[in-house]
Coordinates of C-alpha atoms and ligand atoms in Angstrom, one line a residue:
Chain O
X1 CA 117.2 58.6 51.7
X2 CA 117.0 58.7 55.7
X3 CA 120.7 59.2 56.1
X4 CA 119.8 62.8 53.7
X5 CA 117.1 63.3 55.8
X6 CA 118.9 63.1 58.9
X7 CA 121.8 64.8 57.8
X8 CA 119.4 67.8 56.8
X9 CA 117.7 67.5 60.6
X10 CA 121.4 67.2 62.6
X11 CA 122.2 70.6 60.6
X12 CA 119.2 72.0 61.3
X13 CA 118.9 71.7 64.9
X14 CA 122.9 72.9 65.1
X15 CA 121.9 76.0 63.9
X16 CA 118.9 76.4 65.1
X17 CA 120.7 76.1 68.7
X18 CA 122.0 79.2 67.4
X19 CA 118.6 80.6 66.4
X20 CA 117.4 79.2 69.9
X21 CA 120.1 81.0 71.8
X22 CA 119.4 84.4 70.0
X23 CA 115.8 84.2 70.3
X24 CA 116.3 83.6 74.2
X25 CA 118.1 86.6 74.1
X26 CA 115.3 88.6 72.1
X27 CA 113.1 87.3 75.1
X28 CA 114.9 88.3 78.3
X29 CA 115.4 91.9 77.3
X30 CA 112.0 92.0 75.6
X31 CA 110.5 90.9 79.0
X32 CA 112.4 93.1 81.0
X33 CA 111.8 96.0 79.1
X34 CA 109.7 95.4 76.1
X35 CA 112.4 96.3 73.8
X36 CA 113.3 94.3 71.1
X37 CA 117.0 94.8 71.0
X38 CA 118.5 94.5 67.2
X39 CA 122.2 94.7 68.3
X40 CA 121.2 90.8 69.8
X41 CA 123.1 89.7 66.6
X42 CA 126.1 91.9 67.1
X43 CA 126.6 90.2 70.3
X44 CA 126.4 86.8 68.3
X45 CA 129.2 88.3 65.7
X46 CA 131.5 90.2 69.0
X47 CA 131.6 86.6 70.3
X48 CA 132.8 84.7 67.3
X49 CA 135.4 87.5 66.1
X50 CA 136.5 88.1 69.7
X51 CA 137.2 84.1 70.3
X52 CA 138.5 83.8 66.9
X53 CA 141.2 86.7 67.0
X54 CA 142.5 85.7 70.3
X55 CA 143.2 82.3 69.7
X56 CA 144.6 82.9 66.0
X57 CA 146.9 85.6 68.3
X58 CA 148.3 82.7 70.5
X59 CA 145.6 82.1 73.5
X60 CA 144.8 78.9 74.7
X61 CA 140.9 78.4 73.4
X62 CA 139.3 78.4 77.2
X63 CA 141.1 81.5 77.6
X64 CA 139.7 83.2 74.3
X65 CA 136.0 81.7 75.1
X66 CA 135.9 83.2 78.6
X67 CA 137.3 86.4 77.7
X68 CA 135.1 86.8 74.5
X69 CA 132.5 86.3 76.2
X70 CA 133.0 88.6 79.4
X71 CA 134.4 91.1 76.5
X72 CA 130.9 90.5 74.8
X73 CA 129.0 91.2 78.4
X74 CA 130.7 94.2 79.1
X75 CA 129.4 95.7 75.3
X76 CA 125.6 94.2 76.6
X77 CA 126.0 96.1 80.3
X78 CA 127.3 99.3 78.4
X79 CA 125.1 99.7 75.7
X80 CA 122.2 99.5 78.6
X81 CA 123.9 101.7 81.0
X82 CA 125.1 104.3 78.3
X83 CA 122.8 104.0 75.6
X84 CA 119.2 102.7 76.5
X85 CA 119.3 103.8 80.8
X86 CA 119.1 107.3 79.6
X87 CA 116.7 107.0 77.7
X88 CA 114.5 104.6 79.9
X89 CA 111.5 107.3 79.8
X90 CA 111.6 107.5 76.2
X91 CA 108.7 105.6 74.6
X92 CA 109.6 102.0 73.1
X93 CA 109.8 102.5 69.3
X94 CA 112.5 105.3 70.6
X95 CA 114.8 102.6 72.5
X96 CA 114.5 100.2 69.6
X97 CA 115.2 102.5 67.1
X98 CA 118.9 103.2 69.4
X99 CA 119.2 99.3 69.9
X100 CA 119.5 99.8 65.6
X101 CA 122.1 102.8 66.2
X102 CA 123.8 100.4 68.2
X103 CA 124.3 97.9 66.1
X104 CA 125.3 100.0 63.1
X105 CA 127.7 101.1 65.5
X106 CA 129.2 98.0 66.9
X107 CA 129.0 96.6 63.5
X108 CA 131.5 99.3 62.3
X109 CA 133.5 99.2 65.5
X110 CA 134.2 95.7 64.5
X111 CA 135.2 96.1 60.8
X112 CA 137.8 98.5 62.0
X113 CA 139.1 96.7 64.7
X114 CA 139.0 93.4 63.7
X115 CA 138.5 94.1 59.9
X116 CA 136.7 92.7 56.8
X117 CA 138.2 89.0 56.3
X118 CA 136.1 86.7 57.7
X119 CA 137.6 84.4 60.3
X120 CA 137.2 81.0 62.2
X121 CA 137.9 78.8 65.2
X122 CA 139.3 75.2 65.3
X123 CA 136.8 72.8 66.1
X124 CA 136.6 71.7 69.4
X125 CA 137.5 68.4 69.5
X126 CA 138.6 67.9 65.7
X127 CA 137.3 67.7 62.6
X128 CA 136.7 63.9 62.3
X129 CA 132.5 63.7 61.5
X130 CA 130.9 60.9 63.6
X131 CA 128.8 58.6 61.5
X132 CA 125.6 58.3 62.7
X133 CA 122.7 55.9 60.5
X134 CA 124.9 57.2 57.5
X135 CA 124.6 61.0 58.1
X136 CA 127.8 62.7 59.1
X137 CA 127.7 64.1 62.6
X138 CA 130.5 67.2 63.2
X139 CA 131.3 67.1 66.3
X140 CA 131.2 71.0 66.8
X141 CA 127.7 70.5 66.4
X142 CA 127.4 68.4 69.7
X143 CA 128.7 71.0 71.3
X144 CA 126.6 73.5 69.9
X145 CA 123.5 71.0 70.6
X146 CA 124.9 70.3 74.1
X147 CA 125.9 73.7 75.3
X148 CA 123.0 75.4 74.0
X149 CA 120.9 72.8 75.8
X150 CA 122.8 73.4 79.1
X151 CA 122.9 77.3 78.6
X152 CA 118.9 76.5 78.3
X153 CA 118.2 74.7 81.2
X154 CA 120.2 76.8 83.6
X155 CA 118.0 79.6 82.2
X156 CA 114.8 77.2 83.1
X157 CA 116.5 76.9 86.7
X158 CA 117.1 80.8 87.1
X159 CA 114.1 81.9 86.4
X160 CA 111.8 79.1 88.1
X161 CA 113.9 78.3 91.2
X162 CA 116.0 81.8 92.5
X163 CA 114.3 84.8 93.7
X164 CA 116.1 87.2 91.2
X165 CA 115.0 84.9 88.4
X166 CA 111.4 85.5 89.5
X167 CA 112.3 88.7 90.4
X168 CA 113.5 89.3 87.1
X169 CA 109.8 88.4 85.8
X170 CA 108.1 90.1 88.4
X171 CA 109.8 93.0 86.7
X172 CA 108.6 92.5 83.2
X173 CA 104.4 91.2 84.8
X174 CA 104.1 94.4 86.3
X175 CA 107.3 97.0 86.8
X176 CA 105.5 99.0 89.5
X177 CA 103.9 96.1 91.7
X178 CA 107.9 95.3 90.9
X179 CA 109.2 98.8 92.0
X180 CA 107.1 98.6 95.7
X181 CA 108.2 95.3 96.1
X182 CA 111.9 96.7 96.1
X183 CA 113.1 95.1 93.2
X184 CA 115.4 97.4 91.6
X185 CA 114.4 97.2 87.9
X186 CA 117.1 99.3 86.4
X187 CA 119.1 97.4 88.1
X188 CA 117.1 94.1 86.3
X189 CA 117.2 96.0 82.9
X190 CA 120.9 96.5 83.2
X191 CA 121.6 92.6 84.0
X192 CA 118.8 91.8 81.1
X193 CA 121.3 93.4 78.5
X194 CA 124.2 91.4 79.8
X195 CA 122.2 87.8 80.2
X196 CA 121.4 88.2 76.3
X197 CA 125.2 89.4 75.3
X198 CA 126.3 86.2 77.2
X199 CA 124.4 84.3 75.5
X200 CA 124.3 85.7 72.0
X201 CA 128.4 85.6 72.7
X202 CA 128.3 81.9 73.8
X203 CA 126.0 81.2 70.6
X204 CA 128.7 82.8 68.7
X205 CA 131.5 81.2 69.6
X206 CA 130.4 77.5 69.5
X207 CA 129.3 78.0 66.2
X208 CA 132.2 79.5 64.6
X209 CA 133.8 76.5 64.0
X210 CA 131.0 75.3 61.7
X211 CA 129.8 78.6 59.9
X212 CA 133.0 81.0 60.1
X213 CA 132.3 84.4 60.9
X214 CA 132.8 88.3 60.0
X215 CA 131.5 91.3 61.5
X216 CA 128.9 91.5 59.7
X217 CA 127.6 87.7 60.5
X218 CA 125.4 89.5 63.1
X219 CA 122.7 90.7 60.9
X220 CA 121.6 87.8 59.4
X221 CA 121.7 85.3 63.1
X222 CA 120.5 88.7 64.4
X223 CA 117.5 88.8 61.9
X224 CA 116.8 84.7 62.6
X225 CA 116.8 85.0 66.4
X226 CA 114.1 87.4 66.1
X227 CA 112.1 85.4 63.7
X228 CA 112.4 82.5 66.6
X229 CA 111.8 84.7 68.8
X230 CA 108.6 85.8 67.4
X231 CA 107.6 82.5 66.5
X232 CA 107.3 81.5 69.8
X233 CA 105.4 84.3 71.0
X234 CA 107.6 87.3 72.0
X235 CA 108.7 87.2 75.7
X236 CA 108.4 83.4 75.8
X237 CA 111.5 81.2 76.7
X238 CA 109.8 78.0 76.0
X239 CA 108.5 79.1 72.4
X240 CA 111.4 81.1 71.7
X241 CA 113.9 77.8 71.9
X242 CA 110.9 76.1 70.1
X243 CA 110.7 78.6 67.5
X244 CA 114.6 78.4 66.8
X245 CA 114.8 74.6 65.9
X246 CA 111.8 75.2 63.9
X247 CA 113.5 78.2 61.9
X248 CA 116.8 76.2 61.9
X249 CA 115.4 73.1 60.7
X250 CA 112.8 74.3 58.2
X251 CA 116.1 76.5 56.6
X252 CA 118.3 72.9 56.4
X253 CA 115.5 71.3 55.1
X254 CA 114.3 73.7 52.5
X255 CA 118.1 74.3 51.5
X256 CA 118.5 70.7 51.1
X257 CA 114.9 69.5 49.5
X258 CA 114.2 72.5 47.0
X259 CA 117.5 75.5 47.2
X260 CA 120.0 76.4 49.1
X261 CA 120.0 79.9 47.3
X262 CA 116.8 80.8 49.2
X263 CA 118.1 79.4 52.7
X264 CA 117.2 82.3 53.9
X265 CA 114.0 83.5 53.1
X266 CA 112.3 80.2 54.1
X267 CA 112.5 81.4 58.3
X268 CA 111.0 84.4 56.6
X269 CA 108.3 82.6 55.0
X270 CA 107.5 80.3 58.1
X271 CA 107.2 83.8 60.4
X272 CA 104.8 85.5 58.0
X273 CA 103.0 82.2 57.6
X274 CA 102.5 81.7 61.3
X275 CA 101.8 85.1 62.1
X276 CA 99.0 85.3 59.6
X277 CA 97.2 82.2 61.5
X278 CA 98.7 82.6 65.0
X279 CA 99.6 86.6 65.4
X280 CA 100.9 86.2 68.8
X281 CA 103.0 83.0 67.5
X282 CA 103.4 79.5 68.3
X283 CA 102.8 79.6 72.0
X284 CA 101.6 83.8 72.4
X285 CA 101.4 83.9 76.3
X286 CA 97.4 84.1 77.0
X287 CA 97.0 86.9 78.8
X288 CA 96.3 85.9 82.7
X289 CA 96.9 89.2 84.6
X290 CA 94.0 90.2 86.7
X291 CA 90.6 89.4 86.5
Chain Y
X1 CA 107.5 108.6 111.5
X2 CA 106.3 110.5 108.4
X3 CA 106.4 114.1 108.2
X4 CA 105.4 115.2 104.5
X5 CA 105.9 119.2 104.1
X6 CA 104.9 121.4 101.0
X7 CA 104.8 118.5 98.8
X8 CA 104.1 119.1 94.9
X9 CA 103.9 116.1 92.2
X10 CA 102.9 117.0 88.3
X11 CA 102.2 114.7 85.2
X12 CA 103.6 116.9 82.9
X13 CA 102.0 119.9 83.0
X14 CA 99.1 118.8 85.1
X15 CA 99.8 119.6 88.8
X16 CA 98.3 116.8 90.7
X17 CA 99.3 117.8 94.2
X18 CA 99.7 121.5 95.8
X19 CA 101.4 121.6 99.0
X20 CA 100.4 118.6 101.0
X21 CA 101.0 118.6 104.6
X22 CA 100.2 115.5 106.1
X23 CA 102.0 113.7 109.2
X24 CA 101.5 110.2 110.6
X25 CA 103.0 109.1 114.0
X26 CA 104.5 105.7 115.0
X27 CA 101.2 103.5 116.1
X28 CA 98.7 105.6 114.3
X29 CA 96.1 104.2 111.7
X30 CA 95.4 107.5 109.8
X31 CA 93.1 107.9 106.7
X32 CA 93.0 109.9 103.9
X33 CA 90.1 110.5 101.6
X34 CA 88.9 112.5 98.9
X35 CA 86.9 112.1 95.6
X36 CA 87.9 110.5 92.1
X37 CA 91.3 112.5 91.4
X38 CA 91.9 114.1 94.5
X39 CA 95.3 113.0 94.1
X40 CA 95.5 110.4 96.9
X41 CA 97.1 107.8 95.1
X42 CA 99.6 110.1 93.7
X43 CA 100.6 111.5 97.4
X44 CA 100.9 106.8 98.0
X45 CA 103.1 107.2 94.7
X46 CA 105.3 109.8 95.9
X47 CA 105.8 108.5 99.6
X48 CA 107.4 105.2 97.9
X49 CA 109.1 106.9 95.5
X50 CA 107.6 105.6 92.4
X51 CA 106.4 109.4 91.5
X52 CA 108.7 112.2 90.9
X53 CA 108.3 115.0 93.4
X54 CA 108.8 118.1 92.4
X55 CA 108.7 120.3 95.6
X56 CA 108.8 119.8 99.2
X57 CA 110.2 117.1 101.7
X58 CA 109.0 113.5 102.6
X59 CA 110.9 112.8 105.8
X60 CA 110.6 109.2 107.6
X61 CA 112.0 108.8 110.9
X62 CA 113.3 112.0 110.5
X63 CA 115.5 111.2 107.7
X64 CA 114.7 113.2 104.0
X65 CA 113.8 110.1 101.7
X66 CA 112.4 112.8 99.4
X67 CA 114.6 111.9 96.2
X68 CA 115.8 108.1 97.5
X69 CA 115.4 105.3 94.9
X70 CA 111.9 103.2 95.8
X71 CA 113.8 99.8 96.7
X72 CA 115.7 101.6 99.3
X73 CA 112.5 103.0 100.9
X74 CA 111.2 98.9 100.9
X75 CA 114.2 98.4 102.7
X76 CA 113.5 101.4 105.4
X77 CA 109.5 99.5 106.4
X78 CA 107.4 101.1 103.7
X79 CA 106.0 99.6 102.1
X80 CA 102.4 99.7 99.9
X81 CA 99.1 98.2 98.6
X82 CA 98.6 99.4 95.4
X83 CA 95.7 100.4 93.7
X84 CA 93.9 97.8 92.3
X85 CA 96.0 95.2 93.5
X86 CA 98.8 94.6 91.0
X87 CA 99.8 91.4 92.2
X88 CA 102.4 89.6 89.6
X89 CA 99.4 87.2 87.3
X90 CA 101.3 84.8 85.8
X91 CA 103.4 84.0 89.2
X92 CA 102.2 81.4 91.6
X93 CA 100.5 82.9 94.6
X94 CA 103.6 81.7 96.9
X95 CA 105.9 83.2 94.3
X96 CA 103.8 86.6 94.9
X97 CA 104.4 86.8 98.9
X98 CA 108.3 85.5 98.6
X99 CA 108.7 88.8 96.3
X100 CA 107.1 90.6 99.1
X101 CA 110.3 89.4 101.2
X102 CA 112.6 90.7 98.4
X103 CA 114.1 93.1 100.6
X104 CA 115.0 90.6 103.2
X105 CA 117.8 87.8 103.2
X106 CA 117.0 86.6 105.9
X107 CA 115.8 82.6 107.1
X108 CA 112.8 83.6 108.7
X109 CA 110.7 84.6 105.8
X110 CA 109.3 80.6 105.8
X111 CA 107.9 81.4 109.0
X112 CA 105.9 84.6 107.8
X113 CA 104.9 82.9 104.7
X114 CA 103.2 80.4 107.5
X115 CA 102.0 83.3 109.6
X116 CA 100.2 84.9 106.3
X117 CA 98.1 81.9 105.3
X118 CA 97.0 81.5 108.9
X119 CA 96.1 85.3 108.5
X120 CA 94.5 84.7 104.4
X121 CA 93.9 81.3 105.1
X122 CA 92.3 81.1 101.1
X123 CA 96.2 82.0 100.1
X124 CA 96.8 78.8 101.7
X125 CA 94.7 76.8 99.2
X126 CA 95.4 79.0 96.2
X127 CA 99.3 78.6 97.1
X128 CA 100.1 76.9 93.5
X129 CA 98.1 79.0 91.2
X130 CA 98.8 81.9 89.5
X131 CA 97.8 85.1 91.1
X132 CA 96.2 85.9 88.2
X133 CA 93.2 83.4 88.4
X134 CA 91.9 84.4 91.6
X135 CA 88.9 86.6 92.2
X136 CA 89.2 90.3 93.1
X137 CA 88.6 89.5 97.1
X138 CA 91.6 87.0 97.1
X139 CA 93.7 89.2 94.7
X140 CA 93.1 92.0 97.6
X141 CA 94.1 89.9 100.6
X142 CA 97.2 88.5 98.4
X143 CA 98.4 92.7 97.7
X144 CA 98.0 92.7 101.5
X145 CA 100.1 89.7 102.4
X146 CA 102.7 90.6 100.1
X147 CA 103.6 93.8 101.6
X148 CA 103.4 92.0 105.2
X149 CA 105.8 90.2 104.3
X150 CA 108.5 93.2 103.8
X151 CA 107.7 93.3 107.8
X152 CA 106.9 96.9 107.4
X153 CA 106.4 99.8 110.4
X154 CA 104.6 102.1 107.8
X155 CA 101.7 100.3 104.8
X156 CA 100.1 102.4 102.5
X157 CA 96.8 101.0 101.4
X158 CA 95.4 102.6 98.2
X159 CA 91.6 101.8 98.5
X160 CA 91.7 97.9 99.4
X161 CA 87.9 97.8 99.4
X162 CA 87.6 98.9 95.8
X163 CA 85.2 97.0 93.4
X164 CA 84.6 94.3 96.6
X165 CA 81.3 92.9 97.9
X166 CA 80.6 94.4 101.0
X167 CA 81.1 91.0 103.2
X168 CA 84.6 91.4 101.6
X169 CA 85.0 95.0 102.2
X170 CA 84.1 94.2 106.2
X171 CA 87.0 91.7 106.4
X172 CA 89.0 94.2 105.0
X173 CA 88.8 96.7 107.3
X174 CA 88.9 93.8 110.1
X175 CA 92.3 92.7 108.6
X176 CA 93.6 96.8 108.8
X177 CA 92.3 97.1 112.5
X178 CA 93.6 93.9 113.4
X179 CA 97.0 95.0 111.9
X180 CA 97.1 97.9 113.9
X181 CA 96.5 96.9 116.8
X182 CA 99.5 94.5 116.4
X183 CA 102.0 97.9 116.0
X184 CA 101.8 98.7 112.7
X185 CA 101.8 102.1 111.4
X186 CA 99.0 102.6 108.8
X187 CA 97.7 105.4 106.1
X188 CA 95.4 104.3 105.3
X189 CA 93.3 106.2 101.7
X190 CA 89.7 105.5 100.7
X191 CA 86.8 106.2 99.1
X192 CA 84.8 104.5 101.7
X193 CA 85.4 107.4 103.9
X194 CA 82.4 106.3 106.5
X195 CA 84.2 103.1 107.4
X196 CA 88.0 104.7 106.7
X197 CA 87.2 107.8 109.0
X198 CA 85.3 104.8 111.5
X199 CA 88.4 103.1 112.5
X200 CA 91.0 106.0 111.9
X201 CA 93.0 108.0 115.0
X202 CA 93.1 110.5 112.6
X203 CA 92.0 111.6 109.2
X204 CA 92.6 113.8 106.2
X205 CA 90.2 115.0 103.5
X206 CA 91.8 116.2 100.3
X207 CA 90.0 118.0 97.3
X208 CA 92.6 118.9 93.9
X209 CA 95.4 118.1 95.0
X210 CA 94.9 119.9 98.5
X211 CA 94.4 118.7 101.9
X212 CA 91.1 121.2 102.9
X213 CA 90.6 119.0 106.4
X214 CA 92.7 117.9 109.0
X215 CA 91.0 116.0 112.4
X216 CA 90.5 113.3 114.5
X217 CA 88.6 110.6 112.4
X218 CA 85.2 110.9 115.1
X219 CA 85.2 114.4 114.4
X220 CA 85.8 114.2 110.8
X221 CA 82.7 111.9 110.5
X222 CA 80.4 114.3 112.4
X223 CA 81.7 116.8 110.1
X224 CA 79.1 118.8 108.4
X225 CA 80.9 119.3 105.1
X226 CA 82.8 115.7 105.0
X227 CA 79.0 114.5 105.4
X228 CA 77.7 116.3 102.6
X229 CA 80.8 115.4 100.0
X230 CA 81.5 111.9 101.0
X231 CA 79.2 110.2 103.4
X232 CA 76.3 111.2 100.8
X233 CA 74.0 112.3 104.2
Ligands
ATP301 N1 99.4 108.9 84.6 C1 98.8 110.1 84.7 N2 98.9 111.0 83.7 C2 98.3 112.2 83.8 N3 97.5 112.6 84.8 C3 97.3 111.8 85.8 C4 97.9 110.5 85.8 N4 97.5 109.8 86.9 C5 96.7 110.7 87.5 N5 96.6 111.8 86.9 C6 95.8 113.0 87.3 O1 96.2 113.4 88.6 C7 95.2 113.7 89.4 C8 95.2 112.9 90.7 O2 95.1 111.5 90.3 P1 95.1 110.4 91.4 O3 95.1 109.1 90.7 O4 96.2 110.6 92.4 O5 93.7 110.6 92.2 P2 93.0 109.6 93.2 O6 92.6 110.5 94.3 O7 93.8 108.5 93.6 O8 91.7 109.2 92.5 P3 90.9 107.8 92.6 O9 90.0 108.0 93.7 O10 90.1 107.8 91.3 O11 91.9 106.7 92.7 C9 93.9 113.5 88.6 O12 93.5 114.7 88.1 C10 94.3 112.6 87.5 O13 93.6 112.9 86.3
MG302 MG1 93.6 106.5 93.4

């Protein structure tokens, strides 16, 4: 009974890690920008087929990670740089609507490259589940939990304690008090789109091991990194990490207790449900800009 | 310091300014005034490069910063007080002035952070909150601080007495004299044009997008016209 219900939690928070990760990602670009960038799940997918085909081509797995990743930043800084920067005067619903192109796009890059199959990673550290009160414990998913968590607090630190972090906000409270202040915001738009590839390519990766991947994974982790990110109030860290182990766990728990053949549409429930009572989500930032 | 020559700005197709022609030596408080959409805080726009310009020169220190990117311009001494205040809500009111010294990466900035709240000593106590929960008098001297703190030669005010009580509006202008006379290089725009033109070397009355006068700020003030438009004599 409590080893079930635990074994439905553990799952839940692993991929809602994921979800967590994603949704930071929705967040840093949203508040840099107010663009809600759809190709935040392709970065998810280029991390997990990136790592996967160089290790299965020989590579040592730290070596596939960090170049998967950096591989997965370099898409992020050049979908800014040549897709949204030249169009930075275009109105929002414009940019968002080329953040969609993009992801079509990568999305097809990747089924050619890498093709249809999907594909995996070794576990980390083996396969052997720990047993913890009678649920099994992989032990990817402490390093999902664990890395996500670390990814999460050194967000926390660069945005609270460095002057680019704050910066960084500065630029999304006010871009022309920003602008005088000489903060160079393309310059903090640019780095926004390669904060969230890192981490949607990090998120990719870890979870690999646990959920495979294709290049078409994006869409869905994509489309469940917004729904945390809405949940916790768009442009909000805190809620947007809150928001993603709610969505993760609510999914575990609703494919365990009633079906896993509608997995998916319970995040969707929870986000129309909380939107209909709390529109600006779980914790909607309160407006405290001038008085 | 800054020589501005046939300058023209547009929203679209709207032309907001027309040729300004407006110069401001090293040392000099000057003012500019003019009525609701004169075009004042466009020309402020323009001069830190947060407007586009589309005719004419801006020149500082002799050197055409007419098309440089705004941070660069920060990181030549300008440096402005926007209209209504802008300063950053949600971040503390510390956060706010160390922003203000984004441009410099240098030790030293502790030391003007000091020198401000013995300047705004109410910044002092509000030094933990967010920006955004103080009233409109401390929001003002907080815009003020936080471009001190760029150390600039030439600050742009953009009506720093706006919507203030009029004890408020005195310090104000106390604050800008006092700044002067340290060195700094001021242009200074209001609508208050009797106590702008009051403590101004020099002044400049513009009307659509035009500069129509051009004197000493005593003569300005005894102007007939300028005391007829805005001194409401
Ligand atoms: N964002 C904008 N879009 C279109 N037109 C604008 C915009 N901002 C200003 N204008 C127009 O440009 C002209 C100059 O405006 P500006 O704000 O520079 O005037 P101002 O002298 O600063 O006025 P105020 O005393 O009210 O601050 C006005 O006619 C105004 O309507
Ligand atoms: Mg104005």
């Amino acid at each position: 009974m409590f080893a079930e219900f635990l074994q439905y939690m553990l799952s839940g928070i692993t991929v809602g890690s994921i979800y967590a990760l994603a949704g930071l990602g929705f967040a840093i670009i949203y508040n840099a920008s107010h663009v809600i960038n759809f190709a935040q799940g392709e970065f998810i997918m280029i991390g997990g087929m990136a790592s996967s085909v160089l290790v299965a081509a020989g590579l040592p797995l730290w070596a596939a990670v960090i170049l998967a990743v950096l591989l997965t930043m370099l898409v992020g800084l050049a979908l800014e740089i040549f897709a949204i920067a030249p169009a930075r005067d275009a109105d929002v619903v414009t940019i968002i609507i080329i953040t969609i192109g993009a992801s079509i796009f990568l999305r097809g890059v990747a089924q050619l490259v890498w093709g249809k199959s999907p594909r995996s990673l070794p576990a980390f550290s083996g396969e052997e589940p720990i047993n913890l009160f009678g649920a099994a414990l992989a032990r990817q998913s402490l390093w999902v939990i664990g890395v996500s968590l670390l990814l999460i607090l050194l967000l926390g630190w660069f945005f609270n304690r460095t002057l680019f972090g704050k910066a960084m906000l500065a630029t999304s409270y006010n871009r022309l008090a920003a602008q005088l202040m000489g903060i160079g915001v393309n310059k903090v738009l640019t780095l926004s789109f390669g904060m969230s590839a890192v981490l949607g390519a990090v998120g990719g990766i870890i979870v690999t091991p646990i959920t495979f991947t294709s290049y078409e994974a994006g869409i869905m982790l994509g489309l469940k990194g917004f729904s945390a990110a809405v949940l916790g109030g768009l442009g909000n860290g805190a809620g947007a990490v809150a928001g993603g182990l709610l969505v993760g766990i609510a999914e575990a728990l609703g494919a365990g207790y009633i079906s896993s053949a509608y997995k998916d549409a319970f995040a969707f429930v929870i986000i129309l449900f909380v939107l209909f009572f709390m529109p600006n989500g779980l914790f909607g930032k309160r407006s405290t800009e001038r008085v | 310091m800054l020589e501005i020559s046939a300058l023209t700005s547009h929203y679209g197709r709207i032309q907001a300014l027309k040729g300004i022609e407006v110069t401001v030596a090293e040392g000099e408080l000057v003012a500019l005034v003019g009525a609701n959409g004169a075009g004042k805080t466009t020309l402020l726009r323009c001069i830190s490069g947060v407007q586009p310009v589309s005719g004419g020169r801006i020149r500082f220190d002799g050197k055409d910063i007419t098309r440089m990117a705004p941070e660069l311009r920060v990181g030549l001494g300008i440096a402005q007080v926007p209209e209504g205040r802008q300063v950053f809500g949600p971040l503390s009111v510390e956060d706010n002035l160390r922003l203000g010294a984004y441009r410099r990466h240098s030790k030293d900035v502790d030391a003007d952070l000091q020198r401000m709240f013995k300047m705004f000593p109410v910044l002092d106590t509000m030094r933990h909150h967010p920006a955004g929960t103080m009233s409109g008098g401390q929001q003002q001297m907080l815009a003020m601080a936080r471009a001190l703190m760029s150390r600039p030669r030439l600050l742009l005010l953009d009506e720093p007495s706006m919507g203030l009580a009029p004890l408020l509006v005195a310090e104000i202008f106390r604050i800008v004299e006092a700044l002067k006379k340290e060195g700094t290089t001021i242009f200074l725009v209001e609508q208050n044009a009797y106590a702008a033109l009051g403590i101004a070397d020099r002044g400049y009355v513009l009307e659509t997008g035009q500069v129509v006068l051009a004197d000493s700020g005593q003569r300005l003030l005894s102007d007939e016209k300028v005391k007829e438009a805005y001194l409401g004599l």
